[in-house]
């Protein structure tokens, strides 16, 4: 496995130097010989996403999942973001976010993305409940607090939501 480590170090150095196309090619070379490296699939997927090759990134993220990547909820989150933000396939995005939450029900980035998705589609009650869960987990998650506040009807200055700020 010495040669694979040398190639991986080279790929990472190229990526760090901003030579992303070369880094991607190096990751592909590594995976051609050693396909059971889930973190390398993950790194390849990140570069493919940055390059706007979303279908390739989704496939590489799938390989990372299939090969046992650590923190698979993050991979599902990244797939969900591609489906939502890049491909506008919102049902697929929701499936990925739900898959992330099935692995880690308290994974705030997936909760936040799912809440935003629900809010975008007019499901304010669902979004509010998700923002409340996020704020219970991370009271200083200001993005969730701002989005949550935007969904609430505040009628007086003594409202508990204002006190929270």
Coordinates of C-alpha atoms in Angstrom, one line a residue:
X1 CA 0.0 0.0 0.0
X2 CA 3.1 2.3 0.0
X3 CA 2.5 3.3 -3.6
X4 CA -1.1 4.2 -2.9
X5 CA 0.0 6.4 0.0
X6 CA 2.5 8.2 -2.2
X7 CA -0.1 8.8 -4.8
X8 CA -2.6 10.0 -2.2
X9 CA 0.0 12.4 -0.7
X10 CA 0.6 13.7 -4.2
X11 CA -3.2 14.2 -4.9
X12 CA -3.6 16.0 -1.6
X13 CA -0.6 18.3 -2.3
X14 CA -2.0 19.1 -5.7
X15 CA -5.3 20.0 -4.2
X16 CA -3.7 22.1 -1.5
X17 CA -1.8 23.9 -4.2
X18 CA -5.1 24.7 -6.0
X19 CA -4.3 22.4 -8.9
X20 CA -7.7 20.9 -8.7
X21 CA -8.0 19.2 -12.1
X22 CA -4.6 17.5 -11.5
X23 CA -5.6 16.5 -8.0
X24 CA -8.8 15.0 -9.4
X25 CA -6.9 13.0 -12.0
X26 CA -4.5 11.8 -9.2
X27 CA -7.5 10.6 -7.1
X28 CA -8.9 8.8 -10.1
X29 CA -5.5 7.1 -10.7
X30 CA -5.4 6.0 -7.0
X31 CA -8.9 4.6 -7.1
X32 CA -8.3 2.8 -10.4
X33 CA -5.8 0.6 -8.5
X34 CA -7.2 0.8 -5.0
X35 CA -11.0 1.3 -5.2
X36 CA -11.7 0.4 -1.6
X37 CA -10.6 3.8 -0.2
X38 CA -13.8 5.5 0.9
X39 CA -12.2 8.7 2.0
X40 CA -10.5 9.0 -1.4
X41 CA -13.9 8.7 -3.1
X42 CA -15.1 11.4 -0.8
X43 CA -12.2 13.7 -1.8
X44 CA -12.8 13.0 -5.4
X45 CA -16.5 13.8 -5.0
X46 CA -15.7 17.2 -3.4
X47 CA -13.5 18.1 -6.4
X48 CA -16.1 17.0 -8.9
X49 CA -18.7 19.0 -7.1
X50 CA -16.4 22.1 -7.2
X51 CA -15.9 21.6 -10.9
X52 CA -19.7 21.5 -11.4
X53 CA -19.8 17.8 -12.4
X54 CA -22.6 17.0 -10.1
X55 CA -23.6 13.6 -11.5
X56 CA -20.0 12.4 -11.2
X57 CA -19.9 13.8 -7.6
X58 CA -23.0 12.0 -6.7
X59 CA -21.6 8.7 -8.0
X60 CA -18.3 9.2 -6.2
X61 CA -20.2 10.0 -2.9
X62 CA -22.2 6.8 -3.5
X63 CA -18.9 4.9 -3.8
X64 CA -17.7 6.5 -0.5
X65 CA -20.9 5.3 1.2
X66 CA -20.9 1.9 -0.3
X67 CA -17.3 1.4 0.8
X68 CA -17.9 2.4 4.4
X69 CA -16.8 6.1 4.7
X70 CA -16.6 7.4 8.2
X71 CA -19.3 9.9 9.0
X72 CA -21.7 8.8 6.3
X73 CA -24.3 11.4 7.5
X74 CA -22.0 14.1 6.1
X75 CA -21.9 12.3 2.7
X76 CA -25.7 12.1 2.6
X77 CA -25.8 15.9 3.5
X78 CA -23.4 16.7 0.6
X79 CA -25.5 14.6 -1.7
X80 CA -28.6 16.4 -0.5
X81 CA -27.1 19.8 -1.1
X82 CA -26.2 18.8 -4.6
X83 CA -29.7 17.6 -5.3
X84 CA -31.2 20.7 -3.8
X85 CA -29.0 23.6 -4.7
X86 CA -27.4 22.4 -8.0
X87 CA -29.9 20.0 -9.6
X88 CA -33.2 21.3 -8.1
X89 CA -34.3 17.7 -7.4
X90 CA -35.9 18.5 -4.1
X91 CA -37.4 15.0 -3.4
X92 CA -34.0 13.4 -3.9
X93 CA -32.5 16.1 -1.6
X94 CA -35.1 15.3 1.1
X95 CA -34.3 11.6 0.8
X96 CA -30.6 12.2 1.3
X97 CA -31.2 14.5 4.3
X98 CA -33.6 11.9 5.8
X99 CA -30.9 9.3 5.3
X100 CA -28.4 11.5 7.1
X101 CA -30.8 12.0 10.0
X102 CA -31.5 8.2 10.1
X103 CA -27.8 7.8 10.9
X104 CA -27.6 10.7 13.3
X105 CA -30.9 12.3 14.4
X106 CA -29.2 15.3 15.9
X107 CA -27.0 16.1 12.9
X108 CA -27.6 19.9 12.9
X109 CA -26.4 20.6 9.3
X110 CA -28.9 18.1 7.9
X111 CA -31.7 19.4 10.2
X112 CA -31.0 22.9 9.0
X113 CA -31.0 22.0 5.4
X114 CA -34.2 20.0 5.8
X115 CA -35.8 22.9 7.6
X116 CA -34.8 25.3 4.9
X117 CA -36.2 22.9 2.2
X118 CA -39.5 22.6 4.1
X119 CA -39.7 26.4 4.5
X120 CA -39.0 26.9 0.8
X121 CA -42.0 24.7 0.0
X122 CA -44.4 26.5 2.3
X123 CA -44.3 23.9 5.1
X124 CA -43.8 26.5 7.9
X125 CA -45.0 24.3 10.7
X126 CA -42.6 21.5 9.8
X127 CA -39.8 24.0 9.3
X128 CA -40.5 25.7 12.7
X129 CA -40.5 22.3 14.5
X130 CA -37.1 21.5 12.9
X131 CA -35.7 24.9 13.8
X132 CA -36.9 24.4 17.4
X133 CA -35.1 21.1 17.5
X134 CA -31.9 22.7 16.2
X135 CA -32.1 25.4 18.8
X136 CA -32.6 22.9 21.6
X137 CA -29.4 21.2 20.4
X138 CA -27.5 24.3 19.6
X139 CA -29.1 27.4 21.2
X140 CA -26.5 29.7 19.5
X141 CA -27.2 28.5 16.0
X142 CA -28.0 32.0 14.8
X143 CA -29.0 30.9 11.3
X144 CA -31.7 28.6 12.8
X145 CA -32.8 31.4 15.2
X146 CA -33.1 33.9 12.4
X147 CA -35.0 31.5 10.2
X148 CA -37.2 30.5 13.1
X149 CA -37.9 34.1 14.1
X150 CA -38.9 34.9 10.5
X151 CA -41.6 32.2 10.7
X152 CA -43.1 33.5 14.0
X153 CA -45.7 36.2 14.6
X154 CA -44.3 38.5 17.2
X155 CA -47.0 40.9 18.6
X156 CA -45.4 42.4 21.6
X157 CA -41.9 43.3 22.8
X158 CA -42.1 40.9 25.7
X159 CA -42.4 37.9 23.4
X160 CA -40.1 35.1 24.6
X161 CA -38.4 34.9 21.2
X162 CA -37.2 38.5 21.5
X163 CA -35.9 37.7 25.0
X164 CA -33.9 34.9 23.5
X165 CA -32.0 37.3 21.3

